[in-house]
CSV table of C-alpha atoms and ligand atoms in Angstrom, one decimal:
chain,number,residue,atom,x,y,z
B,1,MET,CA,75.0,95.9,121.1
B,2,LEU,CA,73.5,95.9,117.7
B,3,HIS,CA,72.9,92.2,116.4
B,4,PHE,CA,73.2,91.4,112.7
B,5,PRO,CA,70.9,88.6,111.0
B,6,GLN,CA,71.3,84.8,111.4
B,7,ASN,CA,73.3,83.4,108.9
B,8,PHE,CA,75.2,86.6,107.9
B,9,LEU,CA,78.0,86.3,105.6
B,10,TRP,CA,81.0,87.6,107.5
B,11,GLY,CA,84.3,87.9,105.7
B,12,ALA,CA,86.8,89.8,103.6
B,13,ALA,CA,87.6,89.9,99.7
B,14,THR,CA,90.6,89.6,97.5
B,15,SER,CA,91.2,89.3,93.6
B,16,SER,CA,93.5,86.9,92.1
B,17,TYR,CA,95.6,89.4,90.3
B,18,GLN,CA,96.3,91.4,93.4
B,19,VAL,CA,97.3,88.7,95.5
B,20,GLU,CA,98.6,85.5,93.7
B,21,GLY,CA,101.5,86.8,91.7
B,22,GLY,CA,103.2,85.7,88.5
B,23,ASN,CA,99.9,86.2,86.5
B,24,SER,CA,102.3,86.3,83.2
B,25,ASN,CA,99.5,85.6,80.7
B,26,SER,CA,97.4,88.5,82.0
B,27,ASP,CA,97.2,91.9,79.9
B,28,TRP,CA,98.3,93.9,83.3
B,29,TRP,CA,101.3,91.9,83.3
B,30,HIS,CA,102.4,92.7,79.9
B,31,TRP,CA,101.3,96.5,80.4
B,32,GLU,CA,103.3,96.6,83.6
B,33,LYS,CA,106.3,95.5,81.9
B,34,LYS,CA,106.0,98.0,78.9
B,35,ASN,CA,105.3,101.2,81.0
B,36,GLY,CA,107.5,100.3,84.1
B,37,LEU,CA,105.3,102.2,86.6
B,38,VAL,CA,104.4,99.4,88.7
B,39,ASN,CA,105.2,95.9,89.0
B,40,SER,CA,102.8,93.3,90.5
B,41,GLY,CA,105.7,90.6,90.5
B,42,PRO,CA,104.9,88.0,93.0
B,43,ALA,CA,102.2,90.0,94.8
B,44,CYS,CA,101.2,88.4,98.1
B,45,ARG,CA,102.5,85.1,96.9
B,46,GLN,CA,98.9,83.7,97.6
B,47,TYR,CA,99.1,81.3,94.6
B,48,GLU,CA,101.3,79.1,96.9
B,49,LEU,CA,100.0,80.5,100.3
B,50,PHE,CA,96.4,80.4,99.9
B,51,ALA,CA,95.9,77.5,102.5
B,52,GLN,CA,97.9,79.7,104.9
B,53,ASP,CA,95.8,82.8,104.3
B,54,PHE,CA,92.5,81.1,104.5
B,55,GLU,CA,93.6,79.5,108.0
B,56,LEU,CA,94.2,83.1,108.9
B,57,ALA,CA,90.8,84.0,108.0
B,58,ARG,CA,89.3,81.1,109.5
B,59,SER,CA,91.0,82.1,112.7
B,60,GLN,CA,89.5,85.4,112.7
B,61,ASN,CA,86.0,83.9,112.4
B,62,HIS,CA,85.3,84.6,108.7
B,63,ASN,CA,82.5,82.3,107.5
B,64,ALA,CA,82.9,83.7,103.9
B,65,HIS,CA,85.4,84.7,101.4
B,66,ARG,CA,85.4,86.5,98.1
B,67,LEU,CA,88.1,85.8,95.7
B,68,SER,CA,88.5,85.8,91.9
B,69,LEU,CA,89.6,83.4,89.4
B,70,GLU,CA,92.4,84.3,86.9
B,71,TRP,CA,90.7,83.7,83.4
B,72,ALA,CA,94.4,84.0,81.7
B,73,ARG,CA,95.7,81.1,83.9
B,74,LEU,CA,92.8,78.9,83.1
B,75,GLU,CA,92.7,79.8,79.4
B,76,PRO,CA,96.3,80.8,78.6
B,77,GLN,CA,95.8,80.7,74.9
B,78,GLU,CA,92.6,81.3,73.2
B,79,GLY,CA,90.6,77.9,73.2
B,80,GLU,CA,93.1,76.0,75.3
B,81,PHE,CA,92.0,75.4,78.7
B,82,SER,CA,94.5,74.6,81.5
B,83,GLU,CA,93.2,71.4,83.5
B,84,GLN,CA,96.1,72.0,85.9
B,85,GLU,CA,95.1,75.4,86.8
B,86,LEU,CA,91.4,74.0,87.3
B,87,LYS,CA,92.8,71.8,89.4
B,88,HIS,CA,94.6,74.4,91.5
B,89,TYR,CA,91.3,76.5,91.7
B,90,ILE,CA,89.6,73.6,92.9
B,91,GLU,CA,91.9,73.1,95.7
B,92,VAL,CA,91.8,76.6,96.6
B,93,ILE,CA,87.9,76.4,96.8
B,94,ASP,CA,88.1,72.9,98.9
B,95,ALA,CA,90.5,74.8,101.1
B,96,LEU,CA,87.6,77.3,102.1
B,97,VAL,CA,84.9,75.0,102.1
B,98,SER,CA,86.7,72.6,104.3
B,99,ARG,CA,87.3,75.6,106.8
B,100,GLY,CA,83.6,76.5,106.6
B,101,MET,CA,84.0,79.6,104.7
B,102,GLU,CA,81.5,80.3,101.9
B,103,PRO,CA,83.1,81.0,98.6
B,104,VAL,CA,82.0,83.9,96.8
B,105,VAL,CA,83.7,83.4,93.3
B,106,THR,CA,84.3,86.3,90.9
B,107,LEU,CA,85.0,85.3,87.3
B,108,HIS,CA,86.2,88.6,85.7
B,109,HIS,CA,88.1,91.2,88.2
B,110,PHE,CA,89.6,93.8,85.8
B,111,THR,CA,92.5,91.5,84.0
B,112,ASN,CA,91.9,89.7,80.8
B,113,PRO,CA,94.1,87.0,79.1
B,114,LEU,CA,96.7,88.8,76.7
B,115,TRP,CA,95.1,86.8,73.8
B,116,LEU,CA,91.8,88.4,74.3
B,117,SER,CA,93.3,92.1,74.7
B,118,ASP,CA,95.4,91.1,71.9
B,119,SER,CA,92.2,90.6,69.7
B,120,GLY,CA,90.6,93.8,70.8
B,121,GLY,CA,89.5,93.3,74.3
B,122,TRP,CA,86.0,94.1,75.5
B,123,GLU,CA,85.6,96.3,72.3
B,124,ASN,CA,85.6,93.2,70.4
B,125,PRO,CA,81.9,91.7,70.4
B,126,ALA,CA,83.5,88.4,70.4
B,127,ALA,CA,84.6,89.0,74.1
B,128,VAL,CA,81.3,88.0,75.1
B,129,LYS,CA,81.4,84.4,73.5
B,130,TYR,CA,84.8,83.9,74.7
B,131,PHE,CA,83.5,84.9,78.3
B,132,LEU,CA,80.7,82.6,78.0
B,133,ARG,CA,83.1,79.6,77.0
B,134,TYR,CA,85.4,80.4,79.8
B,135,CYS,CA,82.3,80.4,82.3
B,136,LYS,CA,81.3,77.2,80.8
B,137,PHE,CA,84.5,75.6,81.6
B,138,VAL,CA,84.8,76.7,85.1
B,139,VAL,CA,81.3,76.9,86.4
B,140,SER,CA,80.7,73.5,85.2
B,141,ALA,CA,83.7,72.3,87.5
B,142,LEU,CA,83.0,74.1,90.4
B,143,ALA,CA,79.3,74.2,90.5
B,144,GLY,CA,79.0,71.7,93.3
B,145,ARG,CA,81.2,73.8,95.8
B,146,VAL,CA,80.1,77.4,94.9
B,147,ARG,CA,76.7,79.0,95.5
B,148,PHE,CA,77.6,82.4,94.9
B,149,TRP,CA,78.9,83.7,91.7
B,150,ILE,CA,80.2,87.4,90.8
B,151,THR,CA,80.5,87.6,87.1
B,152,ILE,CA,82.0,91.0,86.5
B,153,ASN,CA,83.5,93.1,89.2
B,154,GLU,CA,82.9,96.8,89.0
B,155,PRO,CA,82.1,97.4,85.3
B,156,LEU,CA,82.1,101.1,85.3
B,157,VAL,CA,85.3,101.3,87.3
B,158,TYR,CA,87.0,99.2,84.8
B,159,ILE,CA,85.6,101.1,81.8
B,160,TYR,CA,86.5,104.5,83.4
B,161,HIS,CA,90.1,103.6,84.2
B,162,SER,CA,90.6,101.8,80.9
B,163,TYR,CA,88.6,103.4,78.3
B,164,ILE,CA,88.0,107.1,79.7
B,165,LEU,CA,90.9,108.2,81.9
B,166,GLY,CA,93.2,105.7,79.9
B,167,VAL,CA,95.3,105.0,83.1
B,168,TRP,CA,94.7,101.1,83.1
B,169,PRO,CA,95.4,98.8,79.8
B,170,PRO,CA,94.4,99.2,77.1
B,171,GLN,CA,94.9,102.9,78.0
B,172,LYS,CA,92.4,104.2,75.8
B,173,LYS,CA,90.5,107.7,75.9
B,174,SER,CA,87.6,107.2,74.0
B,175,VAL,CA,83.8,107.5,75.0
B,176,LEU,CA,83.0,105.4,71.8
B,177,SER,CA,85.1,102.6,72.9
B,178,ALA,CA,83.9,103.0,76.4
B,179,MET,CA,80.2,102.7,75.2
B,180,ARG,CA,81.0,99.7,73.2
B,181,ALA,CA,83.1,97.8,75.8
B,182,GLU,CA,80.3,98.7,78.5
B,183,GLY,CA,77.7,97.2,76.3
B,184,HIS,CA,79.7,93.8,75.8
B,185,LEU,CA,80.5,93.6,79.6
B,186,VAL,CA,76.8,93.9,80.5
B,187,ALA,CA,75.6,91.5,77.6
B,188,ALA,CA,78.3,89.1,79.0
B,189,HIS,CA,76.8,89.4,82.4
B,190,ILE,CA,73.2,88.8,81.1
B,191,LYS,CA,74.2,85.8,79.0
B,192,ALA,CA,76.5,84.2,81.8
B,193,TYR,CA,74.0,84.7,84.4
B,194,ARG,CA,71.5,82.5,82.3
B,195,LEU,CA,74.3,79.9,81.4
B,196,ILE,CA,75.3,79.6,85.2
B,197,HIS,CA,71.5,79.0,86.0
B,198,LYS,CA,71.2,76.4,83.1
B,199,LEU,CA,74.5,74.7,84.4
B,200,TYR,CA,73.3,74.2,88.0
B,201,ASN,CA,69.7,73.1,86.6
B,202,ASP,CA,71.2,70.3,84.3
B,203,LEU,CA,73.4,69.3,87.3
B,204,GLY,CA,70.4,68.9,89.4
B,205,LEU,CA,71.7,71.6,92.0
B,206,ASP,CA,69.9,74.1,93.8
B,207,LYS,CA,69.8,77.6,92.3
B,208,PRO,CA,72.8,79.5,92.3
B,209,ASN,CA,73.1,83.2,93.4
B,210,VAL,CA,74.6,85.3,90.8
B,211,SER,CA,75.5,89.0,90.6
B,212,ILE,CA,77.8,91.6,89.6
B,213,ALA,CA,80.0,93.5,92.3
B,214,LYS,CA,78.8,97.2,91.6
B,215,ASN,CA,81.0,99.9,92.8
B,216,VAL,CA,78.7,102.7,94.1
B,217,GLN,CA,79.5,106.1,95.3
B,218,ALA,CA,77.6,108.7,97.4
B,219,PHE,CA,77.1,111.6,95.2
B,220,VAL,CA,76.7,115.0,97.3
B,221,ALA,CA,76.0,118.3,96.0
B,222,CYS,CA,78.6,120.7,97.2
B,223,ARG,CA,76.2,123.7,97.0
B,224,ASP,CA,72.6,124.2,97.5
B,225,ASN,CA,72.1,125.3,93.9
B,226,PHE,CA,70.3,123.5,90.8
B,227,LEU,CA,73.4,122.8,88.9
B,228,ASP,CA,74.9,120.9,91.8
B,229,ARG,CA,71.8,119.2,92.5
B,230,LEU,CA,71.1,118.1,88.9
B,231,GLY,CA,74.6,116.9,88.5
B,232,THR,CA,74.1,114.7,91.7
B,233,ILE,CA,70.9,113.1,90.3
B,234,LEU,CA,72.3,112.6,87.0
B,235,ARG,CA,75.6,110.9,88.4
B,236,ASP,CA,73.3,108.9,91.0
B,237,TYR,CA,71.3,107.3,88.0
B,238,TRP,CA,74.2,107.1,85.4
B,239,TYR,CA,76.7,105.7,88.1
B,240,ASN,CA,75.0,103.9,90.8
B,241,ILE,CA,71.6,102.5,89.5
B,242,ARG,CA,71.6,102.4,85.7
B,243,ILE,CA,73.2,98.9,85.4
B,244,ILE,CA,71.7,97.3,88.2
B,245,ASP,CA,68.1,98.6,86.9
B,246,LYS,CA,68.9,96.9,83.4
B,247,LEU,CA,70.1,93.6,85.3
B,248,THR,CA,66.6,93.6,87.2
B,249,ARG,CA,64.7,94.2,84.0
B,250,HIS,CA,66.3,91.4,82.4
B,251,ASN,CA,65.7,89.2,85.5
B,252,ALA,CA,69.4,88.5,85.4
B,253,ILE,CA,70.4,89.3,89.2
B,254,ASP,CA,69.8,87.2,92.3
B,255,PHE,CA,71.3,89.6,94.8
B,256,ILE,CA,72.9,93.0,94.8
B,257,GLY,CA,76.7,93.0,95.2
B,258,LEU,CA,77.9,96.3,96.5
B,259,ASN,CA,81.4,97.7,96.6
B,260,TYR,CA,81.1,101.0,98.4
B,261,TYR,CA,84.2,103.2,99.6
B,262,SER,CA,83.4,106.8,99.4
B,263,ARG,CA,81.8,109.8,98.4
B,264,GLN,CA,82.1,112.5,95.6
B,265,LEU,CA,81.4,116.2,96.0
B,266,VAL,CA,79.6,117.3,93.0
B,267,GLU,CA,80.2,121.0,92.0
B,268,VAL,CA,79.4,121.6,88.5
B,269,LYS,CA,81.1,124.6,87.2
B,270,ASN,CA,79.4,124.9,83.9
B,271,TRP,CA,76.5,124.0,81.8
B,272,GLY,CA,77.5,121.1,79.7
B,273,ILE,CA,77.0,117.2,79.9
B,274,ALA,CA,80.9,116.5,80.8
B,275,ASN,CA,80.5,119.4,83.6
B,276,LEU,CA,77.2,117.9,84.8
B,277,ILE,CA,78.8,114.2,84.8
B,278,MET,CA,82.5,114.9,85.7
B,279,ASP,CA,83.0,118.3,87.8
B,280,THR,CA,84.0,117.7,91.4
B,281,CYS,CA,84.5,120.1,94.2
B,282,SER,CA,88.2,121.1,94.1
B,283,LEU,CA,88.4,123.4,97.2
B,284,ASN,CA,87.7,120.6,100.2
B,285,HIS,CA,84.4,122.1,101.3
B,286,HIS,CA,83.0,120.1,103.9
B,287,PRO,CA,86.1,118.3,104.9
B,288,LEU,CA,86.1,114.7,106.0
B,289,LYS,CA,88.6,112.2,107.3
B,290,LYS,CA,90.3,110.4,104.2
B,291,ASN,CA,92.1,107.3,103.3
B,292,SER,CA,95.7,107.4,102.2
B,293,LEU,CA,94.6,107.8,98.6
B,294,GLY,CA,92.4,110.8,99.9
B,295,TRP,CA,89.0,109.4,99.3
B,296,ASP,CA,86.6,110.8,101.8
B,297,ILE,CA,85.2,108.7,104.6
B,298,TYR,CA,81.5,108.9,104.5
B,299,PRO,CA,79.5,106.1,106.2
B,300,GLU,CA,76.3,107.5,106.0
B,301,GLY,CA,76.6,107.3,102.1
B,302,LEU,CA,76.4,103.4,102.4
B,303,TYR,CA,73.0,103.7,104.2
B,304,ASN,CA,71.4,106.1,101.6
B,305,LEU,CA,72.4,103.9,99.0
B,306,LEU,CA,71.2,100.7,100.6
B,307,ILE,CA,68.0,102.6,101.2
B,308,CYS,CA,67.6,103.3,97.4
B,309,PHE,CA,68.3,100.1,96.3
B,310,LYS,CA,65.5,98.7,98.6
B,311,LYS,CA,63.0,99.1,95.9
B,312,TYR,CA,64.5,96.0,94.0
B,313,ASN,CA,63.6,93.7,97.0
B,314,LEU,CA,66.7,91.7,96.5
B,315,PRO,CA,69.0,90.5,99.1
B,316,VAL,CA,72.2,92.8,99.4
B,317,ILE,CA,75.7,91.6,99.8
B,318,ILE,CA,78.5,94.3,100.6
B,319,THR,CA,80.8,92.7,98.3
B,320,GLU,CA,83.8,95.1,99.2
B,321,ASN,CA,84.0,98.0,101.8
B,322,GLY,CA,87.3,99.3,103.2
B,323,ILE,CA,90.1,101.6,103.7
B,324,CYS,CA,93.8,102.1,102.9
B,325,THR,CA,95.7,103.6,105.5
B,326,ASP,CA,98.8,103.7,107.8
B,327,ASP,CA,96.7,104.3,110.8
B,328,ASP,CA,94.9,101.3,111.8
B,329,GLY,CA,92.7,102.8,114.6
B,330,LEU,CA,91.1,104.7,111.7
B,331,ARG,CA,90.5,101.5,109.8
B,332,TRP,CA,88.4,100.1,112.6
B,333,GLU,CA,86.6,103.7,112.9
B,334,TYR,CA,85.8,103.1,109.3
B,335,ILE,CA,84.6,99.4,109.7
B,336,TYR,CA,82.7,100.0,112.8
B,337,GLY,CA,81.0,103.4,111.0
B,338,HIS,CA,80.0,101.6,108.1
B,339,LEU,CA,78.7,98.4,110.1
B,340,LYS,CA,76.6,100.9,112.1
B,341,GLN,CA,75.2,102.0,108.8
B,342,LEU,CA,74.4,98.8,107.5
B,343,HIS,CA,72.6,97.7,110.6
B,344,GLN,CA,70.5,100.9,110.5
B,345,ALA,CA,69.7,100.1,106.9
B,346,ILE,CA,68.7,96.4,108.0
B,347,GLY,CA,66.4,97.8,110.7
B,348,ASN,CA,64.8,99.7,107.9
B,349,GLY,CA,63.8,96.9,105.9
B,350,VAL,CA,66.9,96.2,103.4
B,351,LYS,CA,67.7,92.8,103.1
B,352,VAL,CA,71.5,92.8,103.8
B,353,ALA,CA,73.0,89.0,103.6
B,354,GLY,CA,76.6,89.8,104.1
B,355,TYR,CA,79.6,92.0,104.4
B,356,LEU,CA,83.0,91.4,103.0
B,357,TYR,CA,85.9,93.7,104.1
B,358,TRP,CA,88.3,94.9,101.3
B,359,SER,CA,90.7,93.3,102.0
B,360,LEU,CA,92.0,90.3,103.8
B,361,LEU,CA,95.4,91.3,103.2
B,362,ASP,CA,97.6,94.3,101.9
B,363,ASN,CA,97.7,93.6,97.9
B,364,PHE,CA,98.8,95.2,94.7
B,365,GLU,CA,96.5,98.2,94.2
B,366,TRP,CA,96.7,98.6,90.5
B,367,ASP,CA,98.2,101.6,89.2
B,368,LYS,CA,99.1,102.7,92.6
B,369,GLY,CA,101.2,99.7,93.4
B,370,PHE,CA,101.8,98.2,97.0
B,371,THR,CA,101.8,101.6,98.7
B,372,PRO,CA,97.9,101.6,99.8
B,373,ARG,CA,97.6,99.4,102.8
B,374,PHE,CA,93.9,98.0,102.6
B,375,GLY,CA,94.5,94.8,104.6
B,376,LEU,CA,93.0,93.7,107.8
B,377,ASN,CA,96.4,91.7,107.9
B,378,GLU,CA,99.6,93.5,107.0
B,379,VAL,CA,102.0,91.7,104.4
B,380,ASN,CA,105.7,92.2,104.6
B,381,TYR,CA,106.6,92.1,101.0
B,382,ASP,CA,110.2,91.1,101.9
B,383,THR,CA,109.3,88.1,103.7
B,384,TYR,CA,105.8,87.6,102.9
B,385,ALA,CA,104.7,87.4,106.5
B,386,ARG,CA,101.3,88.3,107.3
B,387,THR,CA,100.7,89.9,110.7
B,388,PRO,CA,97.2,90.5,112.0
B,389,ARG,CA,96.5,94.1,112.8
B,390,ASP,CA,94.3,95.1,115.6
B,391,SER,CA,91.5,96.0,113.4
B,392,ALA,CA,91.5,92.3,112.5
B,393,ARG,CA,91.2,91.2,115.9
B,394,LYS,CA,88.3,93.6,116.3
B,395,TYR,CA,86.6,92.5,113.1
B,396,ALA,CA,87.1,88.8,114.2
B,397,GLU,CA,85.0,89.5,117.3
B,398,VAL,CA,82.4,90.8,115.2
B,399,CYS,CA,82.4,87.9,112.9
B,400,LYS,CA,82.2,85.6,116.1
B,401,THR,CA,79.3,87.4,117.7
B,402,GLY,CA,77.5,88.8,114.7
B,403,ALA,CA,77.1,91.9,116.7
B,404,ILE,CA,78.9,95.3,117.0
F,501,IFM,O1,91.6,97.0,94.9
F,501,IFM,C1,90.4,97.6,94.5
F,501,IFM,C2,89.5,96.2,93.9
F,501,IFM,O2,90.3,95.7,92.8
F,501,IFM,C3,88.3,96.7,93.4
F,501,IFM,N1,87.7,97.6,94.1
F,501,IFM,C4,88.1,98.6,94.8
F,501,IFM,C5,89.5,98.3,95.5
F,501,IFM,C6,90.1,99.2,96.1
F,501,IFM,O3,90.4,100.5,95.3
């Protein structure tokens, strides 16, 4: 048996837009209606069914749960905050706390209020002050109940899909827009970090734990040559390390939240900055098992990344790690494989404090709709019934014993 530390956070993660349903004031909702590719609709109906879902998580021995707040519900019009929605989220958090689960709360998980995107979204420098005003409203109300905050989920995934690939709203393809938006997201985190700490201090509460959820990838050179190795080093720095590095330099991070899923095989086909940072292997050299979206399953990448983040000497929480698959046996193999690597990293001195599987339930996977199945628990989208998968039962045993 491999034992994990005492007080380890064991649980799963979700985000509001992907599970709640009916987020009609969010930019994604309007974008869906406009392009007709996907329709989140009622999603998993968690807005009504949250207590039932948390009961399920509790029955599966989770002692922590990551969720997000939908900014567009809380501030449906610029400057007009909804006390009713705040009350809803207080009930949601209480439903976790009363079941003995530690809430890990995300403030921004890809979606924006429509009014914000209409005013230029994250390209507009004013987004930073809007975000802070929203943070002040919710954090002041929830401070007594929440110890772990994630300000921004996966800033670079958001920027890449929304401003480089142009497949998510606002569907831009502009490096300049991407750079502007990224700068504002990072500034928003740093200022929100200070604000959250100040609010806790003013309220006489213990210091909170504030971070971002940083998506990281294992970059692996396809061939043993200079170009592929250089591409790997550049991507590692540019994608994995740069932002965390900046936050540590600003003393604006209390723990490192990592979302890890897969690896990218780096095969640089030509000299050129775009080639160095974008080219991948198209020939499926070094094949591995894959999830249903074709992402390689590569648990050792998690270990390598954890070792690389060890130098910051901060606690790490795996804020997401998961697989979409129709083969639940493969889901368990994925979870087990990643937990083994996590355990090895702990043995080598990395201070890992928790693991949150993505996701508690099948849910709305953005531009891919409802087809990818990431859930420990299956959702029937006709009846909204939740059915635990075998992997949920096996993971429940890990959460109970703290060991694999
Ligand atoms: O569903 C997403 C989530 O919103 C952010 N991290 C990756 C997950 C799987 O793609």
